[in-house]
């Protein structure tokens, strides 16, 4: 299938997180979409189907599995669909709920439900798999969040991905208080989904925003994801919803899924 590629959260310092966007009149069979996402080889491929004016149905696939929510691929979809259009706001309907995205000057903003966290002791084997100690640990849905002592610790992690994949979690979010104009930093690992490290994970910030908002006493935050490509995010906490803002750079041309990209994918 022909698709667009968008680098989300990319700027002069950060190459961001790439996603593919496939526009189709109706969703193909799930096996066909999964095979297409595997051939494209980017961290996530979004399939979007027009529903009504300014509204689309959406499904997301990593190269190995369908997932129930992907923020950066939704931002990428909004960039593709809003380019050349007078429309500024879109609605995306998924099996996991409704998302809203809008163009704000040069940024794309996405609105998502916030995620609650429950503090806990680190599960057996988790810190050994990550290769670090924890300041605190919390679970949220099927993800686990670990705060460590510094941005240097976050940036220097070299996890044992096979051991992480054996943990009872979809994702592993490691974070620390930031500095130099950044409120916090993070990295996110999803080996159970076939993506060892997600370059910039929007859904992780649905957990990170309330976590750091409470600690810092603010509802507007700035974050940097310290992955290889990196990404910078502007964040707003609106109680039961969060807003994530970032750049979304549309690459030139329309691409063919017969030529695998394999870019930004470490799994």
PDB file of C-alpha atoms in Angstrom:
ATOM      1  CA  UNK A   1       0.000   0.000   0.000  1.00  0.00           C
ATOM      2  CA  UNK A   2       1.135   3.530  -0.717  1.00  0.00           C
ATOM      3  CA  UNK A   3       1.760   5.633   2.350  1.00  0.00           C
ATOM      4  CA  UNK A   4       3.130   8.897   3.702  1.00  0.00           C
ATOM      5  CA  UNK A   5       5.942   9.122   6.265  1.00  0.00           C
ATOM      6  CA  UNK A   6       5.958  11.769   8.998  1.00  0.00           C
ATOM      7  CA  UNK A   7       8.697  12.517  11.548  1.00  0.00           C
ATOM      8  CA  UNK A   8       6.905  13.606  14.721  1.00  0.00           C
ATOM      9  CA  UNK A   9       8.552  15.671  17.482  1.00  0.00           C
ATOM     10  CA  UNK A  10      11.490  16.397  15.195  1.00  0.00           C
ATOM     11  CA  UNK A  11      13.434  19.666  15.404  1.00  0.00           C
ATOM     12  CA  UNK A  12      16.991  20.865  14.863  1.00  0.00           C
ATOM     13  CA  UNK A  13      18.258  18.715  17.755  1.00  0.00           C
ATOM     14  CA  UNK A  14      15.840  15.783  17.547  1.00  0.00           C
ATOM     15  CA  UNK A  15      15.000  13.585  14.589  1.00  0.00           C
ATOM     16  CA  UNK A  16      11.763  12.524  16.256  1.00  0.00           C
ATOM     17  CA  UNK A  17       9.654   9.413  15.890  1.00  0.00           C
ATOM     18  CA  UNK A  18       8.675   8.322  12.363  1.00  0.00           C
ATOM     19  CA  UNK A  19       5.269   6.900  11.491  1.00  0.00           C
ATOM     20  CA  UNK A  20       3.612   5.768   8.284  1.00  0.00           C
ATOM     21  CA  UNK A  21       0.081   6.849   7.365  1.00  0.00           C
ATOM     22  CA  UNK A  22      -2.051   4.786   4.978  1.00  0.00           C
ATOM     23  CA  UNK A  23      -5.316   6.316   3.747  1.00  0.00           C
ATOM     24  CA  UNK A  24      -7.857   3.669   2.698  1.00  0.00           C
ATOM     25  CA  UNK A  25     -11.595   3.847   1.871  1.00  0.00           C
ATOM     26  CA  UNK A  26     -12.231   0.887   4.212  1.00  0.00           C
ATOM     27  CA  UNK A  27      -9.988  -1.124   6.515  1.00  0.00           C
ATOM     28  CA  UNK A  28      -8.457  -4.141   4.762  1.00  0.00           C
ATOM     29  CA  UNK A  29      -8.286  -7.454   6.582  1.00  0.00           C
ATOM     30  CA  UNK A  30      -6.264  -7.288   9.783  1.00  0.00           C
ATOM     31  CA  UNK A  31      -3.712  -9.732   8.383  1.00  0.00           C
ATOM     32  CA  UNK A  32      -3.177  -7.481   5.358  1.00  0.00           C
ATOM     33  CA  UNK A  33      -2.685  -4.382   7.513  1.00  0.00           C
ATOM     34  CA  UNK A  34      -0.261  -6.280   9.754  1.00  0.00           C
ATOM     35  CA  UNK A  35       1.732  -7.501   6.755  1.00  0.00           C
ATOM     36  CA  UNK A  36       1.847  -3.958   5.376  1.00  0.00           C
ATOM     37  CA  UNK A  37       3.100  -2.527   8.681  1.00  0.00           C
ATOM     38  CA  UNK A  38       5.766  -5.240   8.795  1.00  0.00           C
ATOM     39  CA  UNK A  39       6.959  -4.435   5.281  1.00  0.00           C
ATOM     40  CA  UNK A  40       7.049  -0.689   5.969  1.00  0.00           C
ATOM     41  CA  UNK A  41       9.102  -1.383   9.086  1.00  0.00           C
ATOM     42  CA  UNK A  42       8.524   1.874  10.969  1.00  0.00           C
ATOM     43  CA  UNK A  43       7.654   1.856  14.687  1.00  0.00           C
ATOM     44  CA  UNK A  44       3.945   2.385  13.906  1.00  0.00           C
ATOM     45  CA  UNK A  45       1.747   2.462  10.812  1.00  0.00           C
ATOM     46  CA  UNK A  46      -1.663   4.144  11.069  1.00  0.00           C
ATOM     47  CA  UNK A  47      -4.542   3.169   8.779  1.00  0.00           C
ATOM     48  CA  UNK A  48      -7.175   5.905   8.472  1.00  0.00           C
ATOM     49  CA  UNK A  49     -10.644   5.634   6.948  1.00  0.00           C
ATOM     50  CA  UNK A  50     -12.924   8.657   6.355  1.00  0.00           C
ATOM     51  CA  UNK A  51     -16.038   8.508   8.538  1.00  0.00           C
ATOM     52  CA  UNK A  52     -17.658  11.921   8.061  1.00  0.00           C
ATOM     53  CA  UNK A  53     -16.464  15.512   7.661  1.00  0.00           C
ATOM     54  CA  UNK A  54     -13.252  15.999   9.699  1.00  0.00           C
ATOM     55  CA  UNK A  55     -13.667  12.569  11.313  1.00  0.00           C
ATOM     56  CA  UNK A  56     -11.709   9.370  10.628  1.00  0.00           C
ATOM     57  CA  UNK A  57     -11.604   5.848  11.951  1.00  0.00           C
ATOM     58  CA  UNK A  58      -8.070   4.750  12.813  1.00  0.00           C
ATOM     59  CA  UNK A  59      -6.150   1.567  13.624  1.00  0.00           C
ATOM     60  CA  UNK A  60      -2.474   1.282  14.539  1.00  0.00           C
ATOM     61  CA  UNK A  61       0.051  -1.489  13.900  1.00  0.00           C
ATOM     62  CA  UNK A  62       3.680  -2.003  14.911  1.00  0.00           C
ATOM     63  CA  UNK A  63       5.613  -4.308  12.562  1.00  0.00           C
ATOM     64  CA  UNK A  64       4.557  -7.221  14.768  1.00  0.00           C
ATOM     65  CA  UNK A  65       1.236  -6.441  16.446  1.00  0.00           C
ATOM     66  CA  UNK A  66      -1.881  -4.264  16.399  1.00  0.00           C
ATOM     67  CA  UNK A  67      -1.972  -1.838  19.343  1.00  0.00           C
ATOM     68  CA  UNK A  68      -4.927  -0.112  20.970  1.00  0.00           C
ATOM     69  CA  UNK A  69      -3.511   3.437  20.965  1.00  0.00           C
ATOM     70  CA  UNK A  70      -0.620   5.309  19.359  1.00  0.00           C
ATOM     71  CA  UNK A  71      -0.320   9.030  19.854  1.00  0.00           C
ATOM     72  CA  UNK A  72       2.614   9.808  17.583  1.00  0.00           C
ATOM     73  CA  UNK A  73       1.052   7.974  14.616  1.00  0.00           C
ATOM     74  CA  UNK A  74      -2.186   9.899  15.237  1.00  0.00           C
ATOM     75  CA  UNK A  75      -0.244  13.166  15.148  1.00  0.00           C
ATOM     76  CA  UNK A  76       1.370  11.950  11.920  1.00  0.00           C
ATOM     77  CA  UNK A  77      -2.086  11.158  10.510  1.00  0.00           C
ATOM     78  CA  UNK A  78      -3.319  14.638  11.412  1.00  0.00           C
ATOM     79  CA  UNK A  79      -0.347  16.211   9.622  1.00  0.00           C
ATOM     80  CA  UNK A  80      -1.068  14.234   6.444  1.00  0.00           C
ATOM     81  CA  UNK A  81      -4.809  14.929   6.504  1.00  0.00           C
ATOM     82  CA  UNK A  82      -4.518  18.629   7.398  1.00  0.00           C
ATOM     83  CA  UNK A  83      -1.838  19.460   4.842  1.00  0.00           C
ATOM     84  CA  UNK A  84      -3.384  21.639   2.125  1.00  0.00           C
ATOM     85  CA  UNK A  85      -6.705  21.782   3.971  1.00  0.00           C
ATOM     86  CA  UNK A  86      -8.592  24.688   5.537  1.00  0.00           C
ATOM     87  CA  UNK A  87      -9.711  22.347   8.330  1.00  0.00           C
ATOM     88  CA  UNK A  88      -7.745  22.804  11.576  1.00  0.00           C
ATOM     89  CA  UNK A  89      -9.266  20.150  13.869  1.00  0.00           C
ATOM     90  CA  UNK A  90      -9.858  16.422  13.334  1.00  0.00           C
ATOM     91  CA  UNK A  91     -11.508  13.630  15.277  1.00  0.00           C
ATOM     92  CA  UNK A  92     -10.129  10.082  15.252  1.00  0.00           C
ATOM     93  CA  UNK A  93     -12.373   7.215  16.326  1.00  0.00           C
ATOM     94  CA  UNK A  94     -10.685   4.034  17.517  1.00  0.00           C
ATOM     95  CA  UNK A  95     -11.720   0.890  19.335  1.00  0.00           C
ATOM     96  CA  UNK A  96     -10.086   2.451  22.412  1.00  0.00           C
ATOM     97  CA  UNK A  97     -12.046   5.713  22.293  1.00  0.00           C
ATOM     98  CA  UNK A  98     -12.078   9.095  20.571  1.00  0.00           C
ATOM     99  CA  UNK A  99      -9.018  11.316  20.031  1.00  0.00           C
ATOM    100  CA  UNK A 100      -8.890  14.916  18.870  1.00  0.00           C
ATOM    101  CA  UNK A 101      -6.043  16.567  16.991  1.00  0.00           C
ATOM    102  CA  UNK A 102      -5.648  20.146  15.810  1.00  0.00           C
ATOM    103  CA  UNK A 103      -3.162  22.363  14.035  1.00  0.00           C
ATOM    104  CA  UNK A 104      -1.751  25.118  16.252  1.00  0.00           C
ATOM    105  CA  UNK A 105       0.565  27.264  14.128  1.00  0.00           C
ATOM    106  CA  UNK A 106       3.470  24.944  13.245  1.00  0.00           C
ATOM    107  CA  UNK A 107       2.558  22.294  15.820  1.00  0.00           C
ATOM    108  CA  UNK A 108       0.046  19.473  15.967  1.00  0.00           C
ATOM    109  CA  UNK A 109      -1.746  19.010  19.290  1.00  0.00           C
ATOM    110  CA  UNK A 110      -3.416  15.781  20.320  1.00  0.00           C
ATOM    111  CA  UNK A 111      -5.898  15.354  23.155  1.00  0.00           C
ATOM    112  CA  UNK A 112      -5.918  12.043  25.040  1.00  0.00           C
ATOM    113  CA  UNK A 113      -7.349  10.604  28.253  1.00  0.00           C
ATOM    114  CA  UNK A 114      -5.037  10.794  31.252  1.00  0.00           C
ATOM    115  CA  UNK A 115      -3.852   7.602  32.943  1.00  0.00           C
ATOM    116  CA  UNK A 116      -3.866   6.943  36.665  1.00  0.00           C
ATOM    117  CA  UNK A 117      -0.860   5.437  38.447  1.00  0.00           C
ATOM    118  CA  UNK A 118      -0.518   3.218  41.495  1.00  0.00           C
ATOM    119  CA  UNK A 119       2.816   3.195  43.295  1.00  0.00           C
ATOM    120  CA  UNK A 120       4.273  -0.228  43.971  1.00  0.00           C
ATOM    121  CA  UNK A 121       7.484  -2.060  44.726  1.00  0.00           C
ATOM    122  CA  UNK A 122       9.510  -2.895  41.606  1.00  0.00           C
ATOM    123  CA  UNK A 123       8.414  -6.352  40.391  1.00  0.00           C
ATOM    124  CA  UNK A 124      11.047  -9.106  40.703  1.00  0.00           C
ATOM    125  CA  UNK A 125      13.654  -8.951  37.955  1.00  0.00           C
ATOM    126  CA  UNK A 126      12.546  -5.590  36.536  1.00  0.00           C
ATOM    127  CA  UNK A 127      15.441  -3.463  37.788  1.00  0.00           C
ATOM    128  CA  UNK A 128      17.966  -6.144  36.826  1.00  0.00           C
ATOM    129  CA  UNK A 129      16.516  -6.186  33.298  1.00  0.00           C
ATOM    130  CA  UNK A 130      16.766  -2.390  33.098  1.00  0.00           C
ATOM    131  CA  UNK A 131      20.186  -2.288  34.749  1.00  0.00           C
ATOM    132  CA  UNK A 132      19.349   0.480  37.227  1.00  0.00           C
ATOM    133  CA  UNK A 133      18.026   1.328  40.683  1.00  0.00           C
ATOM    134  CA  UNK A 134      14.674   3.025  41.194  1.00  0.00           C
ATOM    135  CA  UNK A 135      13.601   6.113  43.107  1.00  0.00           C
ATOM    136  CA  UNK A 136       9.947   5.103  42.774  1.00  0.00           C
ATOM    137  CA  UNK A 137       7.930   2.598  40.758  1.00  0.00           C
ATOM    138  CA  UNK A 138       4.285   2.728  39.672  1.00  0.00           C
ATOM    139  CA  UNK A 139       1.978   0.754  37.403  1.00  0.00           C
ATOM    140  CA  UNK A 140      -0.640   2.129  35.039  1.00  0.00           C
ATOM    141  CA  UNK A 141      -2.734  -0.289  33.037  1.00  0.00           C
ATOM    142  CA  UNK A 142      -0.326  -2.683  31.382  1.00  0.00           C
ATOM    143  CA  UNK A 143       2.696  -0.353  31.637  1.00  0.00           C
ATOM    144  CA  UNK A 144       5.188   0.215  34.441  1.00  0.00           C
ATOM    145  CA  UNK A 145       6.860   3.563  35.221  1.00  0.00           C
ATOM    146  CA  UNK A 146      10.223   3.774  36.966  1.00  0.00           C
ATOM    147  CA  UNK A 147      11.741   7.035  38.203  1.00  0.00           C
ATOM    148  CA  UNK A 148      15.543   7.041  38.407  1.00  0.00           C
ATOM    149  CA  UNK A 149      17.945   9.510  39.937  1.00  0.00           C
ATOM    150  CA  UNK A 150      19.066  11.630  36.967  1.00  0.00           C
ATOM    151  CA  UNK A 151      18.815  12.294  33.213  1.00  0.00           C
ATOM    152  CA  UNK A 152      22.279  10.761  32.883  1.00  0.00           C
ATOM    153  CA  UNK A 153      20.934   7.499  34.299  1.00  0.00           C
ATOM    154  CA  UNK A 154      18.048   7.551  31.825  1.00  0.00           C
ATOM    155  CA  UNK A 155      20.312   8.243  28.865  1.00  0.00           C
ATOM    156  CA  UNK A 156      22.865   5.568  29.757  1.00  0.00           C
ATOM    157  CA  UNK A 157      20.443   2.638  30.181  1.00  0.00           C
ATOM    158  CA  UNK A 158      21.272  -0.515  28.230  1.00  0.00           C
ATOM    159  CA  UNK A 159      18.380  -2.846  29.049  1.00  0.00           C
ATOM    160  CA  UNK A 160      18.263  -6.598  28.628  1.00  0.00           C
ATOM    161  CA  UNK A 161      15.369  -6.611  26.168  1.00  0.00           C
ATOM    162  CA  UNK A 162      14.774 -10.355  26.312  1.00  0.00           C
ATOM    163  CA  UNK A 163      14.392 -10.116  30.085  1.00  0.00           C
ATOM    164  CA  UNK A 164      12.105  -7.065  29.736  1.00  0.00           C
ATOM    165  CA  UNK A 165       9.908  -8.899  27.245  1.00  0.00           C
ATOM    166  CA  UNK A 166       9.432 -11.643  29.840  1.00  0.00           C
ATOM    167  CA  UNK A 167       8.074  -9.127  32.366  1.00  0.00           C
ATOM    168  CA  UNK A 168       4.249  -8.923  32.695  1.00  0.00           C
ATOM    169  CA  UNK A 169       4.059  -5.479  31.067  1.00  0.00           C
ATOM    170  CA  UNK A 170       3.362  -4.070  27.621  1.00  0.00           C
ATOM    171  CA  UNK A 171       5.745  -1.146  28.146  1.00  0.00           C
ATOM    172  CA  UNK A 172       8.468   0.107  30.468  1.00  0.00           C
ATOM    173  CA  UNK A 173       8.769   3.874  31.042  1.00  0.00           C
ATOM    174  CA  UNK A 174      11.945   5.182  32.676  1.00  0.00           C
ATOM    175  CA  UNK A 175      12.032   8.838  33.708  1.00  0.00           C
ATOM    176  CA  UNK A 176      13.925  11.438  35.746  1.00  0.00           C
ATOM    177  CA  UNK A 177      13.540  15.078  36.703  1.00  0.00           C
ATOM    178  CA  UNK A 178      15.077  17.251  33.977  1.00  0.00           C
ATOM    179  CA  UNK A 179      17.173  20.401  33.877  1.00  0.00           C
ATOM    180  CA  UNK A 180      18.219  23.199  31.512  1.00  0.00           C
ATOM    181  CA  UNK A 181      14.653  24.258  30.741  1.00  0.00           C
ATOM    182  CA  UNK A 182      13.227  20.728  30.600  1.00  0.00           C
ATOM    183  CA  UNK A 183      10.896  19.513  33.333  1.00  0.00           C
ATOM    184  CA  UNK A 184      11.547  15.806  32.872  1.00  0.00           C
ATOM    185  CA  UNK A 185      13.139  13.267  30.541  1.00  0.00           C
ATOM    186  CA  UNK A 186      12.216   9.708  29.692  1.00  0.00           C
ATOM    187  CA  UNK A 187      12.832   6.630  27.590  1.00  0.00           C
ATOM    188  CA  UNK A 188      10.273   3.949  26.707  1.00  0.00           C
ATOM    189  CA  UNK A 189      10.788   0.268  25.935  1.00  0.00           C
ATOM    190  CA  UNK A 190       8.240  -2.102  24.325  1.00  0.00           C
ATOM    191  CA  UNK A 191      10.053  -5.359  23.510  1.00  0.00           C
ATOM    192  CA  UNK A 192       6.838  -7.345  24.037  1.00  0.00           C
ATOM    193  CA  UNK A 193       5.445  -5.470  21.003  1.00  0.00           C
ATOM    194  CA  UNK A 194       8.567  -6.022  18.903  1.00  0.00           C
ATOM    195  CA  UNK A 195       9.840  -2.454  19.412  1.00  0.00           C
ATOM    196  CA  UNK A 196      12.735  -2.484  21.846  1.00  0.00           C
ATOM    197  CA  UNK A 197      12.724   1.307  22.215  1.00  0.00           C
ATOM    198  CA  UNK A 198      10.060   3.729  21.044  1.00  0.00           C
ATOM    199  CA  UNK A 199      11.778   6.913  19.920  1.00  0.00           C
ATOM    200  CA  UNK A 200       9.027   9.242  21.225  1.00  0.00           C
ATOM    201  CA  UNK A 201       5.976   7.716  22.915  1.00  0.00           C
ATOM    202  CA  UNK A 202       2.907   9.935  23.297  1.00  0.00           C
ATOM    203  CA  UNK A 203       0.830   7.438  25.267  1.00  0.00           C
ATOM    204  CA  UNK A 204       3.600   7.130  27.865  1.00  0.00           C
ATOM    205  CA  UNK A 205       3.148  10.851  28.492  1.00  0.00           C
ATOM    206  CA  UNK A 206      -0.480  10.243  29.466  1.00  0.00           C
ATOM    207  CA  UNK A 207       1.144   8.685  32.539  1.00  0.00           C
ATOM    208  CA  UNK A 208       4.178  10.985  32.799  1.00  0.00           C
ATOM    209  CA  UNK A 209       2.162  14.223  32.751  1.00  0.00           C
ATOM    210  CA  UNK A 210       0.115  13.496  35.907  1.00  0.00           C
ATOM    211  CA  UNK A 211       3.152  11.888  37.554  1.00  0.00           C
ATOM    212  CA  UNK A 212       5.418  14.938  37.125  1.00  0.00           C
ATOM    213  CA  UNK A 213       2.598  17.485  37.319  1.00  0.00           C
ATOM    214  CA  UNK A 214       1.907  16.432  40.913  1.00  0.00           C
ATOM    215  CA  UNK A 215       5.595  16.508  41.847  1.00  0.00           C
ATOM    216  CA  UNK A 216       6.299  19.865  40.222  1.00  0.00           C
ATOM    217  CA  UNK A 217       2.958  21.500  41.022  1.00  0.00           C
ATOM    218  CA  UNK A 218       2.322  22.643  37.444  1.00  0.00           C
ATOM    219  CA  UNK A 219      -0.076  21.805  34.636  1.00  0.00           C
ATOM    220  CA  UNK A 220       2.177  22.883  31.752  1.00  0.00           C
ATOM    221  CA  UNK A 221       5.362  20.913  31.253  1.00  0.00           C
ATOM    222  CA  UNK A 222       8.180  20.431  28.780  1.00  0.00           C
ATOM    223  CA  UNK A 223       9.767  17.037  28.188  1.00  0.00           C
ATOM    224  CA  UNK A 224      12.520  15.444  26.133  1.00  0.00           C
ATOM    225  CA  UNK A 225      12.695  11.770  25.236  1.00  0.00           C
ATOM    226  CA  UNK A 226      16.333  10.667  25.347  1.00  0.00           C
ATOM    227  CA  UNK A 227      16.174   8.006  22.643  1.00  0.00           C
ATOM    228  CA  UNK A 228      18.660   7.753  19.785  1.00  0.00           C
ATOM    229  CA  UNK A 229      16.543  10.023  17.562  1.00  0.00           C
ATOM    230  CA  UNK A 230      15.127  12.032  20.446  1.00  0.00           C
ATOM    231  CA  UNK A 231      12.085  14.267  20.627  1.00  0.00           C
ATOM    232  CA  UNK A 232      10.808  17.364  22.424  1.00  0.00           C
ATOM    233  CA  UNK A 233       7.219  17.649  23.668  1.00  0.00           C
ATOM    234  CA  UNK A 234       5.073  20.443  25.074  1.00  0.00           C
ATOM    235  CA  UNK A 235       2.481  19.112  27.521  1.00  0.00           C
ATOM    236  CA  UNK A 236      -0.691  20.323  29.228  1.00  0.00           C
ATOM    237  CA  UNK A 237      -2.563  18.611  32.070  1.00  0.00           C
ATOM    238  CA  UNK A 238      -6.319  19.215  31.927  1.00  0.00           C
ATOM    239  CA  UNK A 239      -7.380  16.836  34.678  1.00  0.00           C
ATOM    240  CA  UNK A 240      -8.985  13.825  33.040  1.00  0.00           C
ATOM    241  CA  UNK A 241      -7.424  14.709  29.665  1.00  0.00           C
ATOM    242  CA  UNK A 242      -3.900  15.615  28.578  1.00  0.00           C
ATOM    243  CA  UNK A 243      -2.705  17.567  25.556  1.00  0.00           C
ATOM    244  CA  UNK A 244       0.574  16.762  23.805  1.00  0.00           C
ATOM    245  CA  UNK A 245       2.002  19.225  21.281  1.00  0.00           C
ATOM    246  CA  UNK A 246       4.838  18.620  18.870  1.00  0.00           C
ATOM    247  CA  UNK A 247       6.183  19.125  15.400  1.00  0.00           C
ATOM    248  CA  UNK A 248       5.204  16.765  12.577  1.00  0.00           C
ATOM    249  CA  UNK A 249       7.427  16.936   9.505  1.00  0.00           C
ATOM    250  CA  UNK A 250       5.936  15.370   6.375  1.00  0.00           C
ATOM    251  CA  UNK A 251       8.577  13.759   4.174  1.00  0.00           C
ATOM    252  CA  UNK A 252       8.361  14.498   0.479  1.00  0.00           C
ATOM    253  CA  UNK A 253       6.530  12.085  -1.797  1.00  0.00           C
ATOM    254  CA  UNK A 254       4.307   9.068  -1.384  1.00  0.00           C
ATOM    255  CA  UNK A 255       6.070   5.823  -0.530  1.00  0.00           C
ATOM    256  CA  UNK A 256       5.488   2.213  -1.491  1.00  0.00           C
ATOM    257  CA  UNK A 257       5.352  -0.482   1.187  1.00  0.00           C
ATOM    258  CA  UNK A 258       7.333  -2.859  -1.024  1.00  0.00           C
ATOM    259  CA  UNK A 259      10.452  -0.868  -0.072  1.00  0.00           C
ATOM    260  CA  UNK A 260      10.944  -1.417   3.702  1.00  0.00           C
ATOM    261  CA  UNK A 261      12.067   1.653   5.666  1.00  0.00           C
ATOM    262  CA  UNK A 262      13.345  -0.115   8.811  1.00  0.00           C
ATOM    263  CA  UNK A 263      14.032   3.312  10.271  1.00  0.00           C
ATOM    264  CA  UNK A 264      13.782   4.166  13.931  1.00  0.00           C
ATOM    265  CA  UNK A 265      12.905   0.519  14.685  1.00  0.00           C
ATOM    266  CA  UNK A 266      15.173  -1.311  17.083  1.00  0.00           C
ATOM    267  CA  UNK A 267      13.004  -4.374  17.635  1.00  0.00           C
TER     268      UNK A 267
END
